[in-house]
Amino acid sequence: MTLYDRRRIVRVMAPLLVVLVAVETVGGQVLKASETLWSALPYLLLAFPAINAVGGNIASVLSSRITSRLHTGQLEATIAGGLAEDGLAGLVLGLVTYGLLAFLLLAQARWLGVGPSNPMDLLVVVFVAGLSLTVLLTVVAAVAAVASFRRGLDPDNLVIPIVTTTGDVAGIVLLFAFAGVLL
Amino acid sequence: MASRDLLGGDAPPGAEAPDRWPADLALYTQALPILLLTALGGAIAGSVLAGMEAVLRAIPALIVVAPALISLRGTINGALGARLGSAAHMGLLGGDRWRDEIVENVAAGLTLSAAMSAVAAGLGYLTTFALGLDPGDPVGLLVVSVAAGLTSGLLLAGVTVATVLVAHRRGLDPDNVTSPILATVGDIVTLALLFAFATVWTGGTA
């Protein structure tokens, strides 16, 4: 007998994944509804996977830090406390990473021949969308960690799937909302 | 202490919380390089998507399914990597049933990949239809989603198993290595295979 059993793993993960697919489908519909925007400006399609991947990773790092502080008793279980401890760290990571990502995406868009005539269009939209995603997910991470901690649920099991899934939908919404307003 | 209610016991004395910002240099020396690698991976994945415009027009609901497929790959293989990391810590990868343990874990991941890709295609089709839009060919959407989901699942499971085994044999903790590698290559592999199968299905005419 093996210790791991494929049927048990599938049974535990399947319900969670169905919820994940349902939420991601909402993001997919927002993407589809933005078709006129990304047909005209294909660099928006180029930008969305990276914006989401970076946002999800920053939020995962912050979540892990907040939950470690809760477990070691360094942090009182208040949302303000969680934000004060790690909010600035998230902001710095977001500033640096999205700043560099914006230039990387600009270089890539030009190389693929889909770059904007005014480079500031791409730089500003990627940077503003990425940074607001970081701020939003930092708040979501602190709220989710503190709420699950207060209910006696280990936040390590819950917070990362919550922030990454929220981040995928929010990242698409923010990118195309800012693109619609600014461009 | 804080962890009593959650884990059934106290953290031992000497437990160390992360340093406080901004003194915590480890945040920048350790987290930032991996974040930049993720940004690079995401940007390459995006260029695959930007090249897909023609096939996205041929199967309009494919764009609806794309975020779910990317996220499923990350979650299913992330969990696979985490389980194999735990298996390494429990000594299972040094035991005589290590191949069987890996087979059980990979089989679970592939079953979930196939089933959930089909769920994503179904939901993508139905919601697009319900919104009064043209979702395109349902069979094409299902075949392309499941084929891309299963092959990317298989490829990334191979990457995960290889990473865990190599890390384990070199005395590295697989828990520290697997996630960043998957985060970097996962989106690229998933979107590239989605593009490949969609192009084949539409006969390359799109």
XYZ file of C-alpha atoms in Angstrom:
389
model
C 0.000 0.000 0.000
C 1.166 3.469 -0.780
C 0.621 6.271 1.719
C -0.891 8.481 -0.983
C -4.115 7.454 -2.683
C -5.071 9.048 -5.997
C -8.825 8.788 -5.353
C -8.584 10.537 -1.999
C -6.520 13.401 -3.464
C -9.059 13.843 -6.279
C -11.986 13.808 -3.817
C -10.422 16.483 -1.618
C -9.292 18.791 -4.423
C -12.180 18.524 -6.917
C -14.769 20.698 -5.067
C -12.179 23.425 -4.468
C -11.135 23.377 -8.121
C -14.737 23.642 -9.355
C -15.113 26.855 -7.317
C -11.784 28.089 -8.715
C -12.889 27.382 -12.312
C -16.213 29.191 -11.716
C -14.464 32.324 -10.388
C -11.828 32.243 -13.159
C -14.639 31.989 -15.732
C -15.904 35.361 -14.480
C -12.428 36.735 -15.245
C -12.589 35.050 -18.661
C -15.900 36.763 -19.424
C -14.448 40.155 -18.477
C -11.585 39.379 -20.849
C -14.053 38.505 -23.599
C -16.133 41.628 -22.921
C -12.931 43.687 -23.382
C -12.377 42.242 -26.855
C -12.704 45.583 -28.680
C -9.951 47.001 -26.427
C -7.437 44.168 -26.899
C -8.224 43.751 -30.602
C -7.238 47.385 -31.101
C -4.376 47.269 -28.554
C -2.958 43.684 -28.588
C -0.278 44.619 -26.046
C -3.021 44.471 -23.379
C -3.371 40.738 -24.115
C 0.404 40.472 -23.863
C 0.374 42.143 -20.439
C -2.380 40.299 -18.583
C -0.695 36.936 -17.703
C 2.384 38.690 -16.271
C 0.347 41.219 -14.261
C -1.677 38.383 -12.723
C 1.324 36.121 -12.100
C 3.285 38.877 -10.334
C 0.251 40.047 -8.311
C -0.503 36.488 -7.168
C 3.103 35.937 -6.139
C 3.467 39.192 -4.184
C 0.200 38.429 -2.406
C 1.383 34.872 -1.632
C 4.626 36.164 -0.108
C 2.715 38.698 2.022
C 0.153 36.098 3.107
C 2.883 33.731 4.247
C 4.590 36.525 6.197
C 1.365 37.644 7.907
C 0.435 34.075 8.861
C 3.945 33.417 10.239
C 3.634 36.555 12.391
C 0.229 35.373 13.649
C 1.588 31.896 14.458
C 4.583 33.263 16.350
C 2.455 35.683 18.326
C 4.307 38.698 16.929
C 1.108 40.121 15.495
C -2.167 40.800 17.297
C -4.974 39.445 15.131
C -6.131 42.807 13.765
C -6.362 43.791 10.110
C -4.682 47.152 10.758
C -1.788 45.365 12.449
C -1.300 43.013 9.510
C -1.339 45.911 7.065
C 1.046 47.998 9.136
C 3.543 45.131 9.358
C 3.645 44.025 5.742
C 1.713 46.562 3.685
C 4.790 48.679 2.990
C 6.848 45.602 2.115
C 4.204 44.682 -0.470
C 4.181 48.202 -1.856
C 7.969 48.200 -2.313
C 7.897 44.774 -4.014
C 5.072 45.998 -6.282
C 6.833 49.265 -7.184
C 10.074 47.516 -8.161
C 8.582 44.495 -9.937
C 5.831 46.278 -11.882
C 8.231 49.112 -12.736
C 10.624 46.638 -14.360
C 7.797 44.568 -15.860
C 6.346 47.618 -17.627
C 9.642 48.187 -19.479
C 10.038 44.456 -20.215
C 6.547 44.349 -21.737
C 7.244 47.491 -23.755
C 10.395 45.944 -25.233
C 8.511 42.757 -26.002
C 5.534 44.564 -27.579
C 7.909 46.459 -29.865
C 9.748 43.255 -30.778
C 6.410 41.590 -31.661
C 5.353 44.669 -33.600
C 2.322 45.400 -31.369
C 3.848 48.280 -29.407
C 1.863 51.495 -28.871
C 2.846 54.627 -30.798
C 3.251 56.402 -27.479
C 5.304 54.182 -25.116
C 3.811 55.953 -22.068
C 0.420 54.337 -22.855
C 1.727 50.856 -22.097
C 4.045 51.881 -19.255
C 1.368 53.822 -17.359
C -1.407 51.243 -17.785
C 0.779 48.296 -16.690
C 2.254 50.204 -13.750
C -1.025 51.679 -12.476
C -2.960 48.406 -12.896
C -0.163 46.379 -11.258
C 0.271 48.706 -8.322
C -3.459 48.975 -7.595
C -3.673 45.168 -7.821
C -0.863 44.922 -5.247
C -2.628 47.312 -2.841
C -5.963 45.502 -3.247
C -4.429 42.050 -2.697
C -2.460 43.240 0.341
C -5.750 44.274 1.964
C -7.435 40.999 0.922
C -4.498 38.982 2.326
C -4.601 40.801 5.690
C -8.401 40.518 5.980
C -8.460 36.826 4.970
C -5.543 35.899 7.271
C -6.940 37.681 10.331
C -10.529 36.476 9.716
C -9.534 32.819 9.383
C -7.158 33.099 12.365
C -9.925 34.506 14.580
C -12.212 31.636 13.569
C -9.608 29.081 14.605
C -8.803 28.034 11.024
C -5.141 27.819 10.015
C -4.739 30.699 7.510
C -1.872 28.830 5.797
C -4.480 26.506 4.252
C -6.846 29.202 3.027
C -5.278 32.565 2.322
C -3.096 31.802 -0.728
C -5.862 30.212 -2.838
C -8.151 33.113 -1.867
C -5.661 35.856 -2.825
C -4.439 34.242 -6.064
C -7.969 33.551 -7.346
C -9.197 37.026 -6.346
C -6.082 38.439 -7.960
C -6.720 36.725 -11.313
C -10.168 38.285 -11.693
C -9.188 41.638 -10.152
C -6.067 41.844 -12.341
C -8.120 41.485 -15.534
C -10.771 43.958 -14.336
C -8.192 46.576 -13.252
C -6.090 46.279 -16.424
C -9.022 46.769 -18.778
C -10.725 49.358 -16.564
C -7.595 51.540 -16.550
C -7.010 50.859 -20.261
C -10.584 51.923 -20.991
C -10.241 55.125 -18.977
C -6.689 56.127 -19.919
C -6.384 55.067 -23.561
C 0.427 31.482 22.328
C -1.211 32.079 19.058
C -0.984 28.716 17.368
C -2.610 26.685 20.181
C -6.141 26.945 18.818
C -5.074 26.282 15.242
C -2.562 23.491 15.494
C -3.414 22.002 18.890
C -0.196 23.116 20.544
C 2.093 26.036 21.227
C 4.927 27.092 18.973
C 8.165 26.103 20.738
C 10.135 28.835 22.515
C 12.562 30.556 20.224
C 10.065 30.681 17.345
C 11.178 33.441 15.011
C 8.811 35.740 13.173
C 10.003 37.431 9.977
C 11.922 40.670 10.629
C 9.950 43.879 10.501
C 9.980 46.129 7.449
C 12.239 47.782 6.304
C 15.057 46.049 8.184
C 14.132 42.710 6.645
C 16.624 42.602 3.798
C 15.811 38.939 3.151
C 12.522 40.049 1.620
C 14.419 41.802 -1.159
C 17.330 39.416 -1.596
C 15.149 36.283 -1.558
C 11.668 37.268 -2.778
C 12.574 39.825 -5.430
C 14.699 37.585 -7.728
C 11.889 35.006 -7.842
C 9.303 37.724 -8.511
C 11.379 39.016 -11.424
C 11.661 35.468 -12.801
C 7.861 35.173 -12.566
C 7.491 38.500 -14.390
C 9.717 37.202 -17.194
C 7.750 33.939 -17.425
C 4.452 35.843 -17.494
C 5.710 38.178 -20.215
C 6.750 35.235 -22.427
C 3.364 33.574 -21.794
C 1.676 36.839 -22.782
C 3.469 36.945 -26.109
C 2.008 33.500 -26.901
C -1.448 34.873 -26.103
C -0.893 38.009 -28.193
C 0.000 35.748 -31.134
C -3.250 33.778 -30.706
C -5.634 36.458 -31.963
C -6.599 34.527 -35.107
C -7.461 31.272 -33.309
C -9.275 33.253 -30.602
C -11.542 34.549 -33.347
C -12.081 31.020 -34.728
C -13.074 29.618 -31.281
C -14.440 32.737 -29.500
C -15.040 31.082 -26.089
C -11.368 30.019 -25.872
C -10.406 33.389 -24.352
C -13.032 32.817 -21.620
C -11.451 29.465 -20.713
C -7.819 30.693 -20.774
C -7.660 32.200 -17.227
C -9.198 29.027 -15.725
C -6.736 26.768 -17.569
C -3.724 28.859 -16.454
C -4.924 28.899 -12.856
C -5.767 25.162 -12.798
C -2.277 24.269 -13.982
C -0.721 26.352 -11.212
C -3.006 25.007 -8.485
C -2.922 21.307 -9.466
C 0.841 21.173 -10.003
C 1.529 23.439 -7.031
C -0.347 20.928 -4.869
C 1.546 18.055 -6.550
C 4.861 19.761 -5.766
C 3.779 20.420 -2.174
C 2.714 16.769 -1.676
C 5.927 15.398 -3.165
C 7.893 17.837 -0.985
C 6.060 16.480 2.061
C 6.680 12.926 0.807
C 10.408 13.701 0.640
C 10.300 15.070 4.206
C 8.489 11.930 5.401
C 11.203 9.738 3.903
C 8.860 8.175 1.327
C 11.139 8.998 -1.613
C 13.953 6.960 -0.059
C 11.687 3.938 0.602
C 11.195 0.973 -1.712
C 7.702 2.127 -2.822
C 8.856 5.561 -3.968
C 7.868 4.957 -7.586
C 4.342 3.950 -6.571
C 3.964 7.006 -4.321
C 4.921 9.242 -7.239
C 2.577 7.397 -9.618
C -0.393 7.878 -7.220
C 0.343 11.591 -6.913
C 0.851 12.182 -10.629
C -2.237 10.107 -11.534
C -4.354 12.248 -9.177
C -3.004 15.430 -10.797
C -3.687 14.202 -14.343
C -7.214 13.048 -13.464
C -7.941 16.497 -12.022
C -6.336 18.241 -15.021
C -8.506 16.370 -17.528
C -11.744 16.634 -15.536
C -11.370 20.298 -14.565
C -10.351 21.383 -18.078
C -13.616 19.824 -19.280
C -15.521 21.680 -16.523
C -13.815 24.931 -17.581
C -14.760 24.359 -21.245
C -18.371 23.562 -20.268
C -18.715 26.622 -18.023
C -16.995 28.848 -20.575
C -19.360 27.676 -23.298
C -22.547 27.950 -21.212
C -21.787 31.394 -19.758
C -20.873 32.766 -23.187
C -24.104 31.346 -24.608
C -26.129 32.685 -21.658
C -24.715 36.179 -22.240
C -26.113 36.033 -25.760
C -22.708 35.821 -27.435
C -21.488 33.324 -30.020
C -19.268 30.766 -28.252
C -18.298 29.014 -31.509
C -17.843 25.259 -31.954
C -18.486 23.420 -28.621
C -16.614 20.251 -29.682
C -13.548 22.250 -30.693
C -13.599 24.149 -27.397
C -13.852 20.915 -25.376
C -11.219 18.997 -27.371
C -8.724 21.874 -27.394
C -9.219 22.659 -23.659
C -8.897 19.046 -22.481
C -6.004 18.213 -24.846
C -4.095 21.338 -23.768
C -4.982 20.754 -20.101
C -3.886 17.123 -20.125
C -0.640 17.575 -22.082
C 0.426 20.650 -20.113
C -0.494 18.759 -16.925
C 1.658 15.823 -18.033
C 4.607 18.012 -19.016
C 4.497 20.063 -15.805
C 4.051 16.925 -13.674
C 7.272 15.672 -15.296
C 9.010 18.951 -14.457
C 7.675 18.792 -10.879
C 8.764 15.175 -10.286
C 12.199 15.791 -11.815
C 12.664 18.953 -9.703
C 11.655 17.196 -6.478
C 13.868 14.158 -7.148
C 16.926 16.188 -8.184
C 16.507 18.592 -5.238
C 16.009 15.685 -2.823
C 19.079 13.791 -4.045
C 21.263 16.882 -3.847
C 20.196 17.553 -0.285
C 18.106 20.628 -1.142
C 14.632 21.111 0.354
C 12.196 20.518 -2.567
C 9.678 22.847 -0.850
C 11.943 25.810 -1.605
C 12.623 25.038 -5.248
C 9.497 23.588 -6.857
C 7.081 26.550 -6.626
C 9.289 29.195 -8.284
C 10.142 26.846 -11.164
C 6.461 25.995 -11.719
C 5.441 29.645 -11.436
C 7.934 30.555 -14.164
C 7.288 27.828 -16.744
C 3.640 26.914 -15.947
C 1.888 29.755 -17.788
C 4.210 29.492 -20.803
C 3.659 25.740 -21.226
C -0.123 25.995 -20.765
C -0.636 28.838 -23.240
C 1.796 27.421 -25.811
C -0.051 24.080 -25.824
C -3.442 25.805 -25.932
C -2.218 27.731 -28.980
C -0.797 24.583 -30.609
C -3.964 22.489 -30.198
C -6.243 25.367 -31.233
C -4.172 25.894 -34.399
C -4.268 22.169 -35.238
C -8.026 21.962 -34.588
C -8.874 24.959 -36.715
C -6.709 23.430 -39.452
C -4.182 26.230 -39.331
C -6.614 28.171 -41.515
C -7.426 30.721 -38.838
